[in-house]
CSV table of C-alpha atoms and ligand atoms in Angstrom, one decimal:
chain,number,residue,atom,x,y,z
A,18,UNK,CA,5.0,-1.5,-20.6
A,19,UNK,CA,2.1,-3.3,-18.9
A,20,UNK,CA,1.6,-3.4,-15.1
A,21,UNK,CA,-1.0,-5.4,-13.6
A,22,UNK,CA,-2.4,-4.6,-9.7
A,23,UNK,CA,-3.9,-6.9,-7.9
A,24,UNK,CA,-6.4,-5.7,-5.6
A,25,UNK,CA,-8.2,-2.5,-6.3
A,26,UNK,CA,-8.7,-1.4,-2.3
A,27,UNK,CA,-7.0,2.1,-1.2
A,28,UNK,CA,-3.5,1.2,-2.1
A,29,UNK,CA,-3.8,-0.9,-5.2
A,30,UNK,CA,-6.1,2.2,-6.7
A,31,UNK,CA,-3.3,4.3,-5.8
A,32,UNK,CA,-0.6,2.5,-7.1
A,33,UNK,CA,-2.3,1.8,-10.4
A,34,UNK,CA,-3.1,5.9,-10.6
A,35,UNK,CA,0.9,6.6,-10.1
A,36,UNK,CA,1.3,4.1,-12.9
A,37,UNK,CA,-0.7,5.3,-15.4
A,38,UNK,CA,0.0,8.8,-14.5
A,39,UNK,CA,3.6,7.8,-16.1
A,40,UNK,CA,3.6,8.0,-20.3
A,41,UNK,CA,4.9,4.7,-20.9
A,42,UNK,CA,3.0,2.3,-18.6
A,43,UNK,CA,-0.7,0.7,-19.2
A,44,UNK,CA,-2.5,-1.0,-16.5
A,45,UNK,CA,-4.7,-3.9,-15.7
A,46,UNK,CA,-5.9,-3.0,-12.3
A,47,UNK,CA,-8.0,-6.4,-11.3
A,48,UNK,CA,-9.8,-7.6,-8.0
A,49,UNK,CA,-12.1,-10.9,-7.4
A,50,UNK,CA,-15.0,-9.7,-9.6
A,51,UNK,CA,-15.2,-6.7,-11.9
A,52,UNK,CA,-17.5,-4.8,-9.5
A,53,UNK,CA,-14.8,-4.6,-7.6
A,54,UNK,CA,-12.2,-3.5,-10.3
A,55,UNK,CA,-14.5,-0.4,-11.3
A,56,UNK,CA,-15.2,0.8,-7.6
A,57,UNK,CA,-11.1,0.9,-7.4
A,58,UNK,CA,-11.0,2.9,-10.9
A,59,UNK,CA,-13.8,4.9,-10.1
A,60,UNK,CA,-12.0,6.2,-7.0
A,61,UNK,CA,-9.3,7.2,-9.1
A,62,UNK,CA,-11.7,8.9,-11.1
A,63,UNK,CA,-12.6,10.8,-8.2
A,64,UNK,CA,-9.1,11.8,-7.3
A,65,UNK,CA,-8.5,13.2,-11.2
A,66,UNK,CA,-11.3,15.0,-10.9
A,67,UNK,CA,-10.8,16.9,-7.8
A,68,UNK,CA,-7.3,17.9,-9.5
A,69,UNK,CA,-9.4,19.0,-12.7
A,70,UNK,CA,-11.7,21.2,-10.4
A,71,UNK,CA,-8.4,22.7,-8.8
A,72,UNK,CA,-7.3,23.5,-12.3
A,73,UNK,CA,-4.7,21.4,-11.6
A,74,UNK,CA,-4.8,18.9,-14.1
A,75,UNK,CA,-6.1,19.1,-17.7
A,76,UNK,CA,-9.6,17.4,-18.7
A,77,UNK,CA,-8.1,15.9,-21.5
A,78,UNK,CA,-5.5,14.3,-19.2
A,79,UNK,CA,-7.4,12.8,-17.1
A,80,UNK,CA,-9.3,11.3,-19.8
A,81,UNK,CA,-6.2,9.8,-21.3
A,82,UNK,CA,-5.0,8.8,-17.9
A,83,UNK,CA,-8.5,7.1,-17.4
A,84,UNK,CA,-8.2,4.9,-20.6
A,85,UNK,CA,-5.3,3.4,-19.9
A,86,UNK,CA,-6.8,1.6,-16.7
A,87,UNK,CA,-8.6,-1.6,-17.7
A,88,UNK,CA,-10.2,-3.3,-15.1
A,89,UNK,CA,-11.0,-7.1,-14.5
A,90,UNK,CA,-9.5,-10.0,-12.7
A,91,UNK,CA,-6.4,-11.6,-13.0
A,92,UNK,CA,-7.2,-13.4,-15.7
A,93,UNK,CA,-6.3,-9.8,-18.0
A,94,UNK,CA,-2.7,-10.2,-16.9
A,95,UNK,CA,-1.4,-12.6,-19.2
A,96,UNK,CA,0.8,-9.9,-21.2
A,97,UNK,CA,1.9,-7.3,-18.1
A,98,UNK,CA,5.5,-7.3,-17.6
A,99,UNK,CA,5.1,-6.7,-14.1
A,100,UNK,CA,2.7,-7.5,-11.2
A,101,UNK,CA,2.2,-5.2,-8.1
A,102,UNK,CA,0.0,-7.2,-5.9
A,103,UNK,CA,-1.9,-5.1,-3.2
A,104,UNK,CA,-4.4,-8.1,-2.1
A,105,UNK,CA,-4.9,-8.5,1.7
A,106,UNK,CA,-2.5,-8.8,4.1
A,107,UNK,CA,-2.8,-12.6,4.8
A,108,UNK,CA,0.0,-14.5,4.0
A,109,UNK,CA,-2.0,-17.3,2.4
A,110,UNK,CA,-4.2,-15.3,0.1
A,111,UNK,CA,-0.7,-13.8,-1.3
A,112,UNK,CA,0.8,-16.9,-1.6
A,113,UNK,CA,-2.2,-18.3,-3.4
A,114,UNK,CA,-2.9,-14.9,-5.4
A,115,UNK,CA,1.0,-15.4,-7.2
A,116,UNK,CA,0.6,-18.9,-7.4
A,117,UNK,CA,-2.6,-18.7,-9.9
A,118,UNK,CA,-0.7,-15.7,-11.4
A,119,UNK,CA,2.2,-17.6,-12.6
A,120,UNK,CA,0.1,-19.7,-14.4
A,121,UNK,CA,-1.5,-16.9,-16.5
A,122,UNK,CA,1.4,-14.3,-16.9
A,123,UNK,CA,4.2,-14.3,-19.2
A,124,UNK,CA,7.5,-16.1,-18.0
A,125,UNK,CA,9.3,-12.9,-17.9
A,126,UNK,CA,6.5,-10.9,-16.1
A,127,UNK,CA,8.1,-9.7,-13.0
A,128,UNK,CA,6.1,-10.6,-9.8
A,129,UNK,CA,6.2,-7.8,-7.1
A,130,UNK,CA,4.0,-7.8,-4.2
A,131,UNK,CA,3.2,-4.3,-1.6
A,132,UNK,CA,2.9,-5.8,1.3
A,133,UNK,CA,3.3,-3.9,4.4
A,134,UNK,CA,5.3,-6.3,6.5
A,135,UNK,CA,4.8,-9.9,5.5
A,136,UNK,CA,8.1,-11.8,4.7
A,137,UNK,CA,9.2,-11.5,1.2
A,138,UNK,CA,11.1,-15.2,1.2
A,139,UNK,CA,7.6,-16.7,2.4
A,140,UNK,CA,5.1,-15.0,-0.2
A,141,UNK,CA,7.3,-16.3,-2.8
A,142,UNK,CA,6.9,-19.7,-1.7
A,143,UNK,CA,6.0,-22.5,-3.9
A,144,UNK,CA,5.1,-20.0,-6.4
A,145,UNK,CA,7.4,-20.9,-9.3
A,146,UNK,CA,9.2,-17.8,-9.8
A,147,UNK,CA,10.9,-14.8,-7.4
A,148,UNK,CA,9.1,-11.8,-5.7
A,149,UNK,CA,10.2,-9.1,-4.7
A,150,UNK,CA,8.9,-6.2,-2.3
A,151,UNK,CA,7.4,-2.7,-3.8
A,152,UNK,CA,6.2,-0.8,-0.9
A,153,UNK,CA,4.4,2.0,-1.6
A,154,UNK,CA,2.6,4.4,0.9
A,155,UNK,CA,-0.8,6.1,1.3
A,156,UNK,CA,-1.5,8.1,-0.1
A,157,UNK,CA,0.4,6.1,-3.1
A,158,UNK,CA,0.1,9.3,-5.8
A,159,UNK,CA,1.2,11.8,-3.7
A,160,UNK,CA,4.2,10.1,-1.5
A,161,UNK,CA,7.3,9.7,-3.0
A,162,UNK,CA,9.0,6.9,-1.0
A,163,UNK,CA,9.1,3.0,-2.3
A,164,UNK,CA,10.7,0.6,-0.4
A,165,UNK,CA,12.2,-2.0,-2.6
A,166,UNK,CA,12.7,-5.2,-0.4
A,167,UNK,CA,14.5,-8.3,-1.3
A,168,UNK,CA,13.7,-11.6,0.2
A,169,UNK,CA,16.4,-14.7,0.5
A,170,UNK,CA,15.7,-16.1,-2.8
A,171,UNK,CA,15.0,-12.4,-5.2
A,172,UNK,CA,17.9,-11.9,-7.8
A,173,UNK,CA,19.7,-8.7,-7.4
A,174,UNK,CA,18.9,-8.0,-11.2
A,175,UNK,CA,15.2,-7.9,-9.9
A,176,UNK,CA,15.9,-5.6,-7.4
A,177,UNK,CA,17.6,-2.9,-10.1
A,178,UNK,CA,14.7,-3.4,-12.5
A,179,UNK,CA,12.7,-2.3,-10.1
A,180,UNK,CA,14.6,0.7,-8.7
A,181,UNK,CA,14.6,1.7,-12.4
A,182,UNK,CA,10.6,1.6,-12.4
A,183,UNK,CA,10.5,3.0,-9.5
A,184,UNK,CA,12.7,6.1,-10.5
A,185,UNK,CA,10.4,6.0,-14.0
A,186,UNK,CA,7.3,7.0,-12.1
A,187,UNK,CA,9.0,10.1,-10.4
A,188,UNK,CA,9.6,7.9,-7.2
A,189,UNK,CA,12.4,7.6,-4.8
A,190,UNK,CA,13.5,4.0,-3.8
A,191,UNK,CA,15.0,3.2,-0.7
A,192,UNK,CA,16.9,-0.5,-0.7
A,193,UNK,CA,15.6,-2.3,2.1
A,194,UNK,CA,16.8,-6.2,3.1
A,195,UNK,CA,13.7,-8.1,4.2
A,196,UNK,CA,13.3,-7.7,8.5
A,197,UNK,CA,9.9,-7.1,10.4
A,198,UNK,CA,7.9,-3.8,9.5
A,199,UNK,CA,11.1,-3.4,7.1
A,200,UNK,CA,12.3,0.9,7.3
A,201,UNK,CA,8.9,3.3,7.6
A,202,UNK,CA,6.7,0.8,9.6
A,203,UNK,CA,8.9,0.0,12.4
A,204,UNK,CA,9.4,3.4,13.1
A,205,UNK,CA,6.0,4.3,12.2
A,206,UNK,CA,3.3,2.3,13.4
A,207,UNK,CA,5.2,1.7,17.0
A,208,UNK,CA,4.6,5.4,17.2
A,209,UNK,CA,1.2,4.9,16.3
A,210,UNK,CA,0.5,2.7,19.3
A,211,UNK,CA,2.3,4.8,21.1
A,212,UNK,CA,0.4,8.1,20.8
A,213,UNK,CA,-2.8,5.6,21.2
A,214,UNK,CA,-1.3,4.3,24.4
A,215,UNK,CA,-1.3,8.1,26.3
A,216,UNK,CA,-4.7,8.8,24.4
A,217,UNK,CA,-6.3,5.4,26.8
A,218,UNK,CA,-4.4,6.3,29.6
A,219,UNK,CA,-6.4,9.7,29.5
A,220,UNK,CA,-2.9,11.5,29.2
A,221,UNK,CA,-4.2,14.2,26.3
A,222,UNK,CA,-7.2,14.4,23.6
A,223,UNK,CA,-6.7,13.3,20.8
A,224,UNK,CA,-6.8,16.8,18.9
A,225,UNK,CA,-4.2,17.8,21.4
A,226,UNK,CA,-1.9,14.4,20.9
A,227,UNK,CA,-1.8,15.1,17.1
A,228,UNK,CA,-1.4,18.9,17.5
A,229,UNK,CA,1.4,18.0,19.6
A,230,UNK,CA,3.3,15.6,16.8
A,231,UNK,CA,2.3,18.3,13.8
A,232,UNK,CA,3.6,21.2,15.7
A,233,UNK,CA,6.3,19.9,18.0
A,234,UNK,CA,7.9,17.3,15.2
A,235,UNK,CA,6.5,18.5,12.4
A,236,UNK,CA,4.5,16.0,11.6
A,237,UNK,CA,2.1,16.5,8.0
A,238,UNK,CA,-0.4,14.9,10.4
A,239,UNK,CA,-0.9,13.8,13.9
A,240,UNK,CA,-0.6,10.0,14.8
A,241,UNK,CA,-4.0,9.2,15.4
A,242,UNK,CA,-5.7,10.5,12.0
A,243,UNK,CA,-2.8,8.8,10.4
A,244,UNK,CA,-4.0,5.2,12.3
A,245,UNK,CA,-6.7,6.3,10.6
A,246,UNK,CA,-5.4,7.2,7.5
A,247,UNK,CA,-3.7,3.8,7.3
A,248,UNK,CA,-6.3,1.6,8.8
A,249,UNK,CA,-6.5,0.8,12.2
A,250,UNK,CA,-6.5,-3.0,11.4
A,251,UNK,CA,-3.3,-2.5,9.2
A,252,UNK,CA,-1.6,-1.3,12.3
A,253,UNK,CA,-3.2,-4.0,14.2
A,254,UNK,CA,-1.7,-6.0,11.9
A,255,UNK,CA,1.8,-5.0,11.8
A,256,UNK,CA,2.2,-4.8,15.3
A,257,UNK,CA,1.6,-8.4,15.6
A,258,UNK,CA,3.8,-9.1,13.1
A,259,UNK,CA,6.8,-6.7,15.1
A,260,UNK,CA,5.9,-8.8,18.2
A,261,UNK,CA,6.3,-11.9,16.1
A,262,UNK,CA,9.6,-11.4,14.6
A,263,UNK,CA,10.9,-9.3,17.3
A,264,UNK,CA,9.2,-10.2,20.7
A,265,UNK,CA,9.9,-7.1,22.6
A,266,UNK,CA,7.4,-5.4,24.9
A,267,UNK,CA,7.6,-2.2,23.2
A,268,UNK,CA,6.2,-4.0,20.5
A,269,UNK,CA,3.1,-5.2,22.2
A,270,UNK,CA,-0.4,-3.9,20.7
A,271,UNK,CA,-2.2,-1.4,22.8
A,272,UNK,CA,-5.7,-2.9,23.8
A,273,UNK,CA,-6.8,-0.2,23.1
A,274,UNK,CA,-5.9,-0.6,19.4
A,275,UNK,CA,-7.5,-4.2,19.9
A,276,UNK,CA,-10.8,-2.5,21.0
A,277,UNK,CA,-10.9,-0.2,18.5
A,278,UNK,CA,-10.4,-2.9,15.7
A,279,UNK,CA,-12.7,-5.2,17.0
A,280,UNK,CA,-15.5,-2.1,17.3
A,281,UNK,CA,-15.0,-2.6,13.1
A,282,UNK,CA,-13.6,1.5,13.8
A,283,UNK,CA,-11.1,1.4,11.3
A,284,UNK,CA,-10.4,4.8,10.6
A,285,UNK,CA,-11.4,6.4,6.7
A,286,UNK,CA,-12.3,3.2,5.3
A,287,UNK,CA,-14.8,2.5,7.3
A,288,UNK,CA,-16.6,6.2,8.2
A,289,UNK,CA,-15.4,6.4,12.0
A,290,UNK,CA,-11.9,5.9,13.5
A,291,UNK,CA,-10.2,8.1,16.2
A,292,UNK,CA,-12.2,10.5,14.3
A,293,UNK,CA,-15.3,10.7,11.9
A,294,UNK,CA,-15.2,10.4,8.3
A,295,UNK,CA,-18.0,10.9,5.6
B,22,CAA,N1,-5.2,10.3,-2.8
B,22,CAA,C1,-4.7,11.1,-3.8
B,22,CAA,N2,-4.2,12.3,-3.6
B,22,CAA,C2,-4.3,12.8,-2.3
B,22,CAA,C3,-4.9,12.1,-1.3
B,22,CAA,C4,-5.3,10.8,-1.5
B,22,CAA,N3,-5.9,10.1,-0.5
B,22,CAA,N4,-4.8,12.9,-0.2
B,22,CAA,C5,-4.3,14.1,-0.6
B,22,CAA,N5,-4.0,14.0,-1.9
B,22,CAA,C6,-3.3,15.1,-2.7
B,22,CAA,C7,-4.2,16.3,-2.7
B,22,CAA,O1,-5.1,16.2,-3.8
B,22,CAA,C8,-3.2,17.4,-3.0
B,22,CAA,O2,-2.8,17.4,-4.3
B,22,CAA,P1,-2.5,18.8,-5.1
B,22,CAA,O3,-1.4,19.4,-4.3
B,22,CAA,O4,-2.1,18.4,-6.4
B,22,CAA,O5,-3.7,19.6,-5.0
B,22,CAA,C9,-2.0,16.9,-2.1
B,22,CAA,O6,-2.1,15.5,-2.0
B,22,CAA,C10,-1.9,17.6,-0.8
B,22,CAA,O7,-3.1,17.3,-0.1
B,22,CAA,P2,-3.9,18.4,0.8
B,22,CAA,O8,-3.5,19.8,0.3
B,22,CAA,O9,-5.4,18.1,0.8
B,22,CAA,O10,-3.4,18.1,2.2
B,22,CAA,P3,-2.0,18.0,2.9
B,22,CAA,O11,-1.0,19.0,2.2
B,22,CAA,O12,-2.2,18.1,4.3
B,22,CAA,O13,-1.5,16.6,2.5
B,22,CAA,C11,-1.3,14.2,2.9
B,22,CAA,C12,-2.2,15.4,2.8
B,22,CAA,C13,-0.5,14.1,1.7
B,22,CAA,C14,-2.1,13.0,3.3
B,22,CAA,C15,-0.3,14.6,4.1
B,22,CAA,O14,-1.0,15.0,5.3
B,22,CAA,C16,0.7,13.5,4.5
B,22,CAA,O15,1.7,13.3,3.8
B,22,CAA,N6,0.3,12.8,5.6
B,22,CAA,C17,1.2,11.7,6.1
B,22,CAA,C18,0.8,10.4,5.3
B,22,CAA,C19,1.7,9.3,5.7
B,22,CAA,O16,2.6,9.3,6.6
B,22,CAA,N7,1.5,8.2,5.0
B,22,CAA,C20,2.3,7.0,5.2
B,22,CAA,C21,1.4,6.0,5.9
B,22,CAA,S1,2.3,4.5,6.2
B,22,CAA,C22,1.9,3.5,4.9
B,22,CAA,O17,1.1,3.9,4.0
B,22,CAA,C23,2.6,2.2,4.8
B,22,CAA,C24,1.9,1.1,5.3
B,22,CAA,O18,2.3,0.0,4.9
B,22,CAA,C25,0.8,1.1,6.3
């Protein structure tokens, strides 16, 4: 089976590492120009390798793993079966992205799109065929959870084919009906803002806000190098989109989240977040 991702950023390199971790699948992993394509392979490359170094993964693997990732743009999706698009979050650029891609991909190619909170029913929009939500989570190799979200107009018999998938790459779906910041994100990134909120307010350091959420809920990480684990403009992002759909105060951005976003201090991705990154 072929998959092609669209977008080869943090997530779409993830997700196209998970696939072609899994025996069966080959992928097209694509972006806007080819440079773009190889930088996303090559920081798979870099995550194989680390597991090679650990002893932890087989050179030979990784090799085989590495040749079934072609890179490109969209154009090399004619023959996938399926699409994950990971593209920006911007409702338009989706929109746009599965529009050109029904024009190239098979008529059975299944169109599935990983966005983090953008309405399912409107990506799928004049596109010519159904989408359906994939949502994976970052780090996309490692976490086990995919949100499989159905919008108004995605066919239940899409929905199983993907849970299937999902459970082929040693994932676990969760069925999810299309509402703001679906499951993990509405629980998740209000916390996010929250622990930002007392960090502003002076109330604690920041070391001592995530020590406090790793050791008193037993958290893998605190809140604050998650924000900047997940991008501090992604949870930006989906806060707006909570106060859109929702319109509750709780749901309101901290400025200080603003601040931090529009001081380009996005967390990993760009060097320097709530912490520093090299
Ligand atoms: N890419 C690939 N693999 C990674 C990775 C990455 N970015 N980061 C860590 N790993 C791998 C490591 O190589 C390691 O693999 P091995 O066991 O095979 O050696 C394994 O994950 C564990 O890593 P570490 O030992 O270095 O560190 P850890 O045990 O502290 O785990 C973590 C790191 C997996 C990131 C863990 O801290 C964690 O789960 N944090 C929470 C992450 C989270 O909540 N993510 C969800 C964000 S929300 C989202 O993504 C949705 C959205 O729409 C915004």
């Amino acid at each position: 089976m072929k998959v092609g991702i669209i977008g080869a950023g943090t997530m779409g390199a993830g997700i196209a590492q998970a696939f072609a971790q899994t025996d069966q699948y080959e992928v097209c992993l694509c972006d806007i120009n080819e440079t773009f394509a190889e930088n996303g392979k090559n920081r798979i490359r870099q995550a194989l390798e680390k597991r090679v170094e650990k002893g932890k993964l087989e050179r030979e693997v990784c090799n085989q793993i590495l040749n079934k990732i072609t890179t490109g743009t969209s154009e090399i999706c004619f023959d996938c079966d399926l699409i994950v698009e990971a593209a920006l979050e911007v409702l338009e650029v989706k929109q746009e992205t599965f529009q050109k891609l029904h024009e190239i991909c098979k008529e059975d190619c299944i169109f599935a799109t990983n966005t983090s909170s953008l309405s399912i029913t409107e990506i799928s929009q004049n596109v010519g065929r159904p989408v359906v939500g994939m949502h994976f989570f970052n780090p996309a190799p490692v976490l086990k959870l995919v949100e499989v979200i159905s919008g108004l107009n995605t066919p239940k018999e899409m929905v199983q084919k993907i849970i299937r998938i999902v459970e082929e790459i040693g994932k676990v779906p969760v069925e999810v009906e299309e509402s703001g910041g679906f499951v993990v994100n509405r629980i998740l990134i209000p916390m996010i803002n929250e622990a930002i909120g007392i960090y502003a307010e002076g109330g604690a350091s920041k070391e001592g806000i995530d020590a406090a959420m790793k050791l008193g809920a037993n958290h893998p990480m605190g809140p604050l190098a998650l924000g900047d684990l997940i991008g501090l403009d992604v949870c930006l992002a989906i806060m707006e989109v909570l106060q859109k759909e929702f319109g509750e105060a709780k749901y309101h951005p901290h400025p200080y989240l603003r601040k931090m976003v529009r001081g380009r201090k996005l967390g990993v991705k760009t060097g320097s977040g709530f912490y520093e990154y090299n």
